[in-house]
Amino acid sequence: MNVKQLAPTTPKERHGNLFALIALAVTFFGVGITEFISIGILPGVASEFGISVSTAGLIVSMYALGVAVGGPILTSMTAPFSRKKILLSVIILFIIGHIITAAAPTFSIVLVGRVISAFAHGVFFAIGSTVAASLVPADRRAMAIAFVFGGFTVATAIGAPLGTYIGDLFGWRYPIYGIAFIGIMALILNAIAVPDQLPKAETSPSYKAQLKLVTNGRILLVLAITVLGYGGTFVTFTYLSPILQKITGFSAATISIILFLYGIAIAIGNAIGGRFGNRKPLNALFYIFILQAIILLLFTLTAPFKVVGLITVIGMGLFAFMSVPVLQAYVLTLAERYVPSAVDVASSLNIASFNGGIALGAYVGGIVTNTMGINHTPWVASIMVFGGVLLTIGSITMEKRK
């Protein structure tokens, strides 16, 4: 699929494409809530079904696995179909998954609903990114991706905390039904706003094309950058609440406000990343990851102090998602260059890498917490992000050779 097509040329087209980007952003908002609310409703799920919190945590890990594994497979299978029909179909799948989850009589059915929702997440993010990029000129691609991902980042700041609060008051099922309602609104908006004439592949990417994609050194290097550079933050972010409570000394109520501010910083950073990542994405990634690694390292020293610790946390939030639109846009560029018939699959692989980075970061953070202590997670996170810096330097070197 050539994502450089459909660039707006008239005010009318620009207005229509903005409406389409807003519709995509609303869907990203719903997906963001469902991914991040999982942690907040764990106690309620565990209590209702009489299981341990760690067992209830399967709603988080199974979801991530569904995104990482199901997304690329389904994206490849749906390649020859209309992009708009696929978008609408996966939104319907998203709604069905949440209704199943909210109405589930047993925990096993809850997991079924979560996996169905995860499949929709993986496909929608992959295709939604390429559709967003196709609605604007090539030099505004990262900004378009940042705009639709803005719905996801706003969900981390507002949607997920609000959903968790509603779950605490009325039970964990109510916010899940609420997410299904957001899905219905997104379905209507996308049906109206997204153009019918979106480019699509004539056939599914051949196995040869997909093999070429997953064996291309340039693309694999960027996927590795995504895992380390983006995922490294989650070594600390996964355990940010207990760090702020046990080490910094903030109360639970204050931590909720801090996490809200953290989410606002994420949204701002996402927008900045989209603006600076259009022309020289690798240079942008280099500086983003360098600053991110430095701030994480500083948090090791500032965490015991409330004022400077809070400032450092806001800085962490600012850079946490700044690389997302840059990485996603650059993966699309490389896929167009080397395997143009599998652009959507490349997009889905990077989405899987984002989730793989989250899972790896959380896993490493758990090991560090259990062996060295929670106060050591920031500097370990810094090392992981610095690994992304080194890989970015490698990618810059390869780009210069080309």
Short mmCIF file of C-alpha atoms in Angstrom, two decimals:
data_model
loop_
_atom_site.label_atom_id
_atom_site.label_comp_id
_atom_site.label_asym_id
_atom_site.label_seq_id
_atom_site.Cartn_x
_atom_site.Cartn_y
_atom_site.Cartn_z
CA MET A 1 0.00 0.00 0.00
CA ASN A 2 1.40 3.41 -0.93
CA VAL A 3 0.78 5.60 2.09
CA LYS A 4 1.91 8.68 0.18
CA GLN A 5 -1.34 8.78 -1.72
CA LEU A 6 -4.44 10.78 -0.79
CA ALA A 7 -2.49 13.87 0.28
CA PRO A 8 -4.96 16.76 0.66
CA THR A 9 -4.91 19.36 -2.08
CA THR A 10 -7.96 21.54 -1.31
CA PRO A 11 -9.45 23.08 1.87
CA LYS A 12 -12.41 20.73 1.55
CA GLU A 13 -10.14 17.68 1.42
CA ARG A 14 -8.07 18.95 4.35
CA HIS A 15 -11.25 19.42 6.42
CA GLY A 16 -12.49 15.95 5.56
CA ASN A 17 -9.15 14.34 6.32
CA LEU A 18 -8.99 16.12 9.69
CA PHE A 19 -12.40 14.67 10.53
CA ALA A 20 -11.09 11.23 9.59
CA LEU A 21 -8.02 11.70 11.80
CA ILE A 22 -10.30 12.71 14.69
CA ALA A 23 -12.38 9.56 14.15
CA LEU A 24 -9.23 7.44 14.26
CA ALA A 25 -8.03 9.27 17.38
CA VAL A 26 -11.32 8.51 19.17
CA THR A 27 -10.79 4.81 18.49
CA PHE A 28 -7.20 5.02 19.72
CA PHE A 29 -8.61 6.67 22.86
CA GLY A 30 -10.89 3.70 23.53
CA VAL A 31 -8.06 1.24 22.94
CA GLY A 32 -5.80 3.24 25.26
CA ILE A 33 -8.31 3.08 28.08
CA THR A 34 -8.79 -0.67 27.79
CA GLU A 35 -5.04 -1.32 27.82
CA PHE A 36 -4.23 0.84 30.82
CA ILE A 37 -7.39 0.28 32.87
CA SER A 38 -6.49 -3.40 33.21
CA ILE A 39 -4.07 -2.69 36.05
CA GLY A 40 -6.64 -0.62 37.94
CA ILE A 41 -9.39 -3.26 37.91
CA LEU A 42 -7.19 -6.21 38.92
CA PRO A 43 -8.28 -6.17 42.58
CA GLY A 44 -11.97 -6.14 41.63
CA VAL A 45 -11.59 -9.01 39.16
CA ALA A 46 -9.60 -11.06 41.68
CA SER A 47 -12.18 -10.45 44.43
CA GLU A 48 -15.24 -11.35 42.33
CA PHE A 49 -13.83 -14.61 40.96
CA GLY A 50 -11.97 -15.63 44.12
CA ILE A 51 -8.54 -15.72 42.49
CA SER A 52 -5.18 -14.18 43.37
CA VAL A 53 -4.18 -10.80 42.02
CA SER A 54 -1.34 -12.45 40.13
CA THR A 55 -3.81 -14.79 38.40
CA ALA A 56 -6.08 -11.85 37.64
CA GLY A 57 -3.00 -10.27 36.04
CA LEU A 58 -3.57 -12.61 33.10
CA ILE A 59 -6.00 -10.00 31.78
CA VAL A 60 -2.93 -7.81 31.25
CA SER A 61 -0.46 -10.40 29.93
CA MET A 62 -2.98 -12.22 27.72
CA TYR A 63 -4.03 -8.91 26.21
CA ALA A 64 -0.44 -7.96 25.43
CA LEU A 65 0.16 -11.40 23.94
CA GLY A 66 -2.95 -11.11 21.79
CA VAL A 67 -1.77 -7.76 20.42
CA ALA A 68 1.78 -8.96 19.77
CA VAL A 69 0.88 -12.30 18.15
CA GLY A 70 -2.59 -11.84 16.68
CA GLY A 71 -2.05 -8.36 15.26
CA PRO A 72 0.58 -9.18 12.59
CA ILE A 73 -1.16 -12.43 11.56
CA LEU A 74 -4.61 -10.87 11.11
CA THR A 75 -3.15 -7.78 9.42
CA SER A 76 -1.44 -10.00 6.86
CA MET A 77 -4.60 -12.03 6.26
CA THR A 78 -6.79 -8.96 5.70
CA ALA A 79 -4.40 -7.17 3.31
CA PRO A 80 -6.47 -7.58 0.09
CA PHE A 81 -9.66 -6.20 1.62
CA SER A 82 -10.87 -2.60 1.75
CA ARG A 83 -8.99 -0.65 4.44
CA LYS A 84 -12.17 1.03 5.62
CA LYS A 85 -14.06 -2.26 5.86
CA ILE A 86 -11.22 -3.75 7.89
CA LEU A 87 -11.17 -0.74 10.23
CA LEU A 88 -14.92 -0.98 10.81
CA SER A 89 -14.76 -4.76 11.23
CA VAL A 90 -12.06 -4.64 13.91
CA ILE A 91 -13.95 -1.90 15.78
CA ILE A 92 -16.96 -4.24 15.83
CA LEU A 93 -14.66 -7.00 17.08
CA PHE A 94 -13.41 -4.59 19.76
CA ILE A 95 -16.98 -3.91 20.91
CA ILE A 96 -17.87 -7.61 20.98
CA GLY A 97 -14.76 -8.43 23.00
CA HIS A 98 -15.65 -5.87 25.66
CA ILE A 99 -19.26 -6.97 25.90
CA ILE A 100 -18.06 -10.56 26.39
CA THR A 101 -15.59 -9.40 29.06
CA ALA A 102 -18.12 -7.25 30.93
CA ALA A 103 -20.85 -9.93 30.91
CA ALA A 104 -18.53 -12.92 31.54
CA PRO A 105 -19.82 -15.34 34.21
CA THR A 106 -16.38 -16.94 34.68
CA PHE A 107 -12.80 -15.72 34.63
CA SER A 108 -11.97 -17.91 31.62
CA ILE A 109 -14.65 -16.08 29.60
CA VAL A 110 -13.15 -12.78 30.77
CA LEU A 111 -9.86 -13.88 29.21
CA VAL A 112 -11.61 -14.85 25.97
CA GLY A 113 -13.10 -11.37 25.73
CA ARG A 114 -9.74 -9.77 26.45
CA VAL A 115 -7.97 -11.76 23.73
CA ILE A 116 -10.67 -10.87 21.18
CA SER A 117 -10.25 -7.19 22.08
CA ALA A 118 -6.47 -7.55 21.78
CA PHE A 119 -6.75 -8.93 18.24
CA ALA A 120 -8.79 -5.86 17.31
CA HIS A 121 -6.21 -3.61 18.98
CA GLY A 122 -3.30 -5.04 16.99
CA VAL A 123 -5.01 -4.78 13.61
CA PHE A 124 -6.55 -1.36 14.19
CA PHE A 125 -3.32 0.24 15.36
CA ALA A 126 -1.41 -1.20 12.42
CA ILE A 127 -3.90 -0.22 9.72
CA GLY A 128 -5.00 2.97 11.49
CA SER A 129 -1.42 4.22 11.42
CA THR A 130 -1.03 3.64 7.69
CA VAL A 131 -4.44 5.16 6.96
CA ALA A 132 -3.55 8.26 9.01
CA ALA A 133 -0.27 8.57 7.10
CA SER A 134 -2.10 8.26 3.77
CA LEU A 135 -4.36 11.21 4.56
CA VAL A 136 -1.57 13.81 4.63
CA PRO A 137 1.50 14.74 2.57
CA ALA A 138 4.61 12.65 3.17
CA ASP A 139 6.36 15.41 5.11
CA ARG A 140 3.51 15.50 7.67
CA ARG A 141 3.25 11.75 8.17
CA ALA A 142 4.71 11.65 11.70
CA MET A 143 2.42 14.49 12.78
CA ALA A 144 -0.64 12.62 11.51
CA ILE A 145 0.41 9.47 13.36
CA ALA A 146 1.10 11.56 16.48
CA PHE A 147 -2.38 13.07 16.18
CA VAL A 148 -4.20 9.74 16.17
CA PHE A 149 -1.88 8.31 18.83
CA GLY A 150 -2.81 11.41 20.82
CA GLY A 151 -6.11 9.68 21.56
CA PHE A 152 -4.14 6.85 23.12
CA THR A 153 -2.01 9.18 25.23
CA VAL A 154 -5.03 11.18 26.41
CA ALA A 155 -6.50 7.86 27.55
CA THR A 156 -3.46 7.30 29.77
CA ALA A 157 -3.93 10.74 31.35
CA ILE A 158 -7.71 10.90 31.72
CA GLY A 159 -9.55 7.83 30.51
CA ALA A 160 -7.75 5.10 32.43
CA PRO A 161 -7.71 6.93 35.82
CA LEU A 162 -11.38 7.86 35.41
CA GLY A 163 -12.29 4.30 34.44
CA THR A 164 -10.41 2.95 37.44
CA TYR A 165 -12.27 5.38 39.70
CA ILE A 166 -15.63 4.29 38.28
CA GLY A 167 -14.62 0.66 38.76
CA ASP A 168 -13.78 1.32 42.41
CA LEU A 169 -17.20 2.91 42.97
CA PHE A 170 -19.52 0.65 40.99
CA GLY A 171 -17.54 -2.49 40.13
CA TRP A 172 -15.05 -3.41 37.42
CA ARG A 173 -17.72 -4.36 34.83
CA TYR A 174 -19.10 -0.81 34.44
CA PRO A 175 -15.99 0.79 32.90
CA ILE A 176 -15.71 -2.18 30.51
CA TYR A 177 -19.25 -1.53 29.31
CA GLY A 178 -18.26 2.13 29.03
CA ILE A 179 -15.37 1.23 26.74
CA ALA A 180 -17.77 -0.79 24.57
CA PHE A 181 -19.91 2.36 24.29
CA ILE A 182 -16.84 4.37 23.20
CA GLY A 183 -16.31 1.67 20.59
CA ILE A 184 -19.84 2.22 19.26
CA MET A 185 -19.19 5.97 19.01
CA ALA A 186 -15.91 5.26 17.22
CA LEU A 187 -17.66 2.90 14.81
CA ILE A 188 -20.14 5.60 13.82
CA LEU A 189 -17.45 8.27 13.42
CA ASN A 190 -15.17 6.07 11.32
CA ALA A 191 -18.07 4.93 9.12
CA ILE A 192 -18.86 8.59 8.35
CA ALA A 193 -15.43 10.20 8.26
CA VAL A 194 -12.91 7.72 6.85
CA PRO A 195 -12.78 7.89 3.02
CA ASP A 196 -14.04 4.87 1.09
CA GLN A 197 -11.25 5.16 -1.49
CA LEU A 198 -8.29 4.07 0.55
CA PRO A 199 -5.40 2.27 -1.18
CA LYS A 200 -5.14 -1.47 -0.61
CA ALA A 201 -3.04 -4.33 -1.82
CA GLU A 202 -4.37 -6.37 -4.68
CA THR A 203 -3.54 -9.58 -2.85
CA SER A 204 -2.25 -10.59 0.55
CA PRO A 205 1.51 -10.10 0.92
CA SER A 206 3.20 -13.25 -0.33
CA TYR A 207 5.11 -15.44 2.07
CA LYS A 208 8.22 -14.36 0.21
CA ALA A 209 7.43 -10.69 0.85
CA GLN A 210 6.72 -11.34 4.51
CA LEU A 211 9.92 -13.35 4.84
CA LYS A 212 11.79 -10.48 3.21
CA LEU A 213 10.19 -8.15 5.74
CA VAL A 214 11.20 -10.13 8.83
CA THR A 215 14.72 -10.76 7.52
CA ASN A 216 15.47 -7.20 6.47
CA GLY A 217 18.24 -5.94 8.75
CA ARG A 218 17.17 -2.29 8.61
CA ILE A 219 13.59 -3.07 9.63
CA LEU A 220 14.61 -5.55 12.33
CA LEU A 221 16.99 -2.95 13.76
CA VAL A 222 14.18 -0.40 14.08
CA LEU A 223 11.94 -3.00 15.75
CA ALA A 224 14.75 -3.66 18.24
CA ILE A 225 15.05 0.10 18.84
CA THR A 226 11.32 0.15 19.59
CA VAL A 227 11.63 -2.66 22.14
CA LEU A 228 14.60 -1.15 24.00
CA GLY A 229 14.13 2.59 23.56
CA TYR A 230 10.38 2.67 24.15
CA GLY A 231 10.11 -0.35 26.44
CA GLY A 232 12.94 0.71 28.73
CA THR A 233 10.79 3.34 30.43
CA PHE A 234 8.42 0.62 31.64
CA VAL A 235 11.11 -0.85 33.89
CA THR A 236 10.31 2.13 36.11
CA PHE A 237 6.82 3.17 34.96
CA THR A 238 5.30 -0.20 35.86
CA TYR A 239 6.35 0.39 39.47
CA LEU A 240 6.02 4.18 39.55
CA SER A 241 3.16 4.24 42.06
CA PRO A 242 4.98 2.21 44.76
CA ILE A 243 8.17 4.23 44.10
CA LEU A 244 6.31 7.50 44.69
CA GLN A 245 4.64 6.09 47.80
CA LYS A 246 7.48 4.16 49.45
CA ILE A 247 10.53 6.17 48.40
CA THR A 248 9.29 9.69 47.66
CA GLY A 249 6.66 9.64 50.41
CA PHE A 250 3.58 10.86 48.55
CA SER A 251 0.10 9.85 49.70
CA ALA A 252 -2.15 7.68 47.53
CA ALA A 253 -4.40 10.65 46.71
CA THR A 254 -1.42 12.78 45.66
CA ILE A 255 -0.05 9.96 43.51
CA SER A 256 -3.31 9.93 41.51
CA ILE A 257 -2.79 13.62 40.72
CA ILE A 258 0.87 13.00 39.82
CA LEU A 259 -0.09 10.18 37.45
CA PHE A 260 -2.61 12.52 35.83
CA LEU A 261 0.16 15.11 35.32
CA TYR A 262 2.40 12.32 34.01
CA GLY A 263 -0.25 11.46 31.44
CA ILE A 264 -0.57 15.10 30.37
CA ALA A 265 3.20 15.20 29.88
CA ILE A 266 2.95 12.02 27.77
CA ALA A 267 0.36 13.67 25.51
CA ILE A 268 2.54 16.77 25.08
CA GLY A 269 5.62 14.66 24.34
CA ASN A 270 3.70 12.64 21.76
CA ALA A 271 2.75 15.84 19.93
CA ILE A 272 6.33 17.13 20.05
CA GLY A 273 7.64 13.83 18.69
CA GLY A 274 5.27 14.05 15.75
CA ARG A 275 6.44 17.57 14.95
CA PHE A 276 10.17 16.89 15.12
CA GLY A 277 10.16 13.41 13.63
CA ASN A 278 9.06 14.24 10.08
CA ARG A 279 12.32 15.27 8.42
CA LYS A 280 15.16 13.50 10.26
CA PRO A 281 13.53 10.68 12.29
CA LEU A 282 16.74 8.92 13.30
CA ASN A 283 18.33 12.13 14.58
CA ALA A 284 15.13 12.84 16.53
CA LEU A 285 15.19 9.35 18.04
CA PHE A 286 18.84 9.74 19.05
CA TYR A 287 18.20 12.91 21.06
CA ILE A 288 14.89 11.65 22.49
CA PHE A 289 16.48 8.48 23.86
CA ILE A 290 19.60 10.27 25.15
CA LEU A 291 17.49 12.73 27.16
CA GLN A 292 15.16 9.95 28.29
CA ALA A 293 18.10 7.87 29.56
CA ILE A 294 19.56 10.86 31.41
CA ILE A 295 16.24 11.68 33.10
CA LEU A 296 15.74 8.06 34.18
CA LEU A 297 19.25 8.04 35.62
CA LEU A 298 18.56 11.29 37.48
CA PHE A 299 15.37 9.80 38.96
CA THR A 300 17.56 7.31 40.82
CA LEU A 301 18.99 10.31 42.71
CA THR A 302 15.89 12.54 42.91
CA ALA A 303 13.28 9.91 43.85
CA PRO A 304 13.70 10.44 47.65
CA PHE A 305 12.97 14.18 47.31
CA LYS A 306 9.43 15.39 46.64
CA VAL A 307 10.01 18.56 44.63
CA VAL A 308 12.87 17.48 42.37
CA GLY A 309 11.44 13.97 42.25
CA LEU A 310 8.14 15.33 40.92
CA ILE A 311 9.94 17.44 38.32
CA THR A 312 11.87 14.37 37.19
CA VAL A 313 8.68 12.30 36.90
CA ILE A 314 7.11 14.95 34.66
CA GLY A 315 10.26 14.88 32.53
CA MET A 316 9.99 11.09 32.29
CA GLY A 317 6.42 11.44 31.07
CA LEU A 318 7.40 14.05 28.50
CA PHE A 319 9.83 11.66 26.79
CA ALA A 320 8.01 8.36 27.44
CA PHE A 321 5.87 8.45 24.24
CA MET A 322 7.79 11.07 22.25
CA SER A 323 9.46 8.35 20.17
CA VAL A 324 6.20 6.57 19.26
CA PRO A 325 5.10 8.56 16.16
CA VAL A 326 8.71 8.83 14.98
CA LEU A 327 9.29 5.07 15.17
CA GLN A 328 5.96 4.23 13.55
CA ALA A 329 6.48 6.67 10.67
CA TYR A 330 10.04 5.48 10.07
CA VAL A 331 8.98 1.82 9.95
CA LEU A 332 6.43 2.74 7.27
CA THR A 333 9.15 4.56 5.31
CA LEU A 334 11.48 1.55 5.41
CA ALA A 335 8.69 -0.86 4.50
CA GLU A 336 7.78 1.27 1.48
CA ARG A 337 11.42 1.25 0.46
CA TYR A 338 12.15 -2.47 0.82
CA VAL A 339 8.83 -4.39 0.94
CA PRO A 340 6.05 -2.09 -0.36
CA SER A 341 3.52 -4.92 -0.58
CA ALA A 342 3.72 -5.51 3.20
CA VAL A 343 3.50 -1.99 4.67
CA ASP A 344 0.54 -2.87 6.90
CA VAL A 345 2.31 -5.97 8.19
CA ALA A 346 5.41 -3.89 8.97
CA SER A 347 3.20 -1.46 10.87
CA SER A 348 1.68 -4.31 12.87
CA LEU A 349 5.13 -5.71 13.67
CA ASN A 350 6.13 -2.36 15.16
CA ILE A 351 2.91 -2.27 17.21
CA ALA A 352 3.84 -5.75 18.43
CA SER A 353 7.30 -4.41 19.29
CA PHE A 354 5.76 -1.63 21.38
CA ASN A 355 3.85 -4.23 23.38
CA GLY A 356 6.90 -6.48 23.52
CA GLY A 357 8.87 -3.57 24.95
CA ILE A 358 6.20 -3.00 27.60
CA ALA A 359 6.25 -6.68 28.55
CA LEU A 360 10.07 -6.81 28.62
CA GLY A 361 10.34 -3.61 30.63
CA ALA A 362 7.79 -4.80 33.19
CA TYR A 363 9.54 -8.18 33.44
CA VAL A 364 12.97 -6.62 33.95
CA GLY A 365 11.49 -4.21 36.48
CA GLY A 366 10.03 -7.15 38.41
CA ILE A 367 13.38 -8.92 38.51
CA VAL A 368 15.16 -5.77 39.68
CA THR A 369 12.52 -5.14 42.34
CA ASN A 370 12.75 -8.68 43.69
CA THR A 371 16.57 -8.90 43.65
CA MET A 372 17.91 -5.39 44.27
CA GLY A 373 14.95 -3.31 45.33
CA ILE A 374 12.44 -1.01 43.68
CA ASN A 375 14.74 2.01 44.06
CA HIS A 376 17.13 0.49 41.49
CA THR A 377 14.60 0.34 38.64
CA PRO A 378 15.33 3.86 37.26
CA TRP A 379 19.03 3.35 36.52
CA VAL A 380 18.35 -0.10 35.04
CA ALA A 381 15.67 1.52 32.86
CA SER A 382 18.26 4.11 31.82
CA ILE A 383 20.63 1.36 30.67
CA MET A 384 17.87 -0.29 28.63
CA VAL A 385 16.97 3.00 26.94
CA PHE A 386 20.66 3.68 26.27
CA GLY A 387 20.68 0.36 24.42
CA GLY A 388 18.11 1.99 22.13
CA VAL A 389 20.55 4.90 21.67
CA LEU A 390 23.31 2.55 20.52
CA LEU A 391 20.97 0.79 18.09
CA THR A 392 19.83 4.17 16.76
CA ILE A 393 23.47 5.11 16.10
CA GLY A 394 23.81 1.86 14.17
CA SER A 395 20.74 2.69 12.11
CA ILE A 396 22.05 6.21 11.41
CA THR A 397 25.33 4.70 10.21
CA MET A 398 23.51 2.30 7.87
CA GLU A 399 21.35 5.15 6.53
CA LYS A 400 24.44 7.24 5.74
CA ARG A 401 26.00 4.32 3.87
CA LYS A 402 22.87 4.03 1.77
#
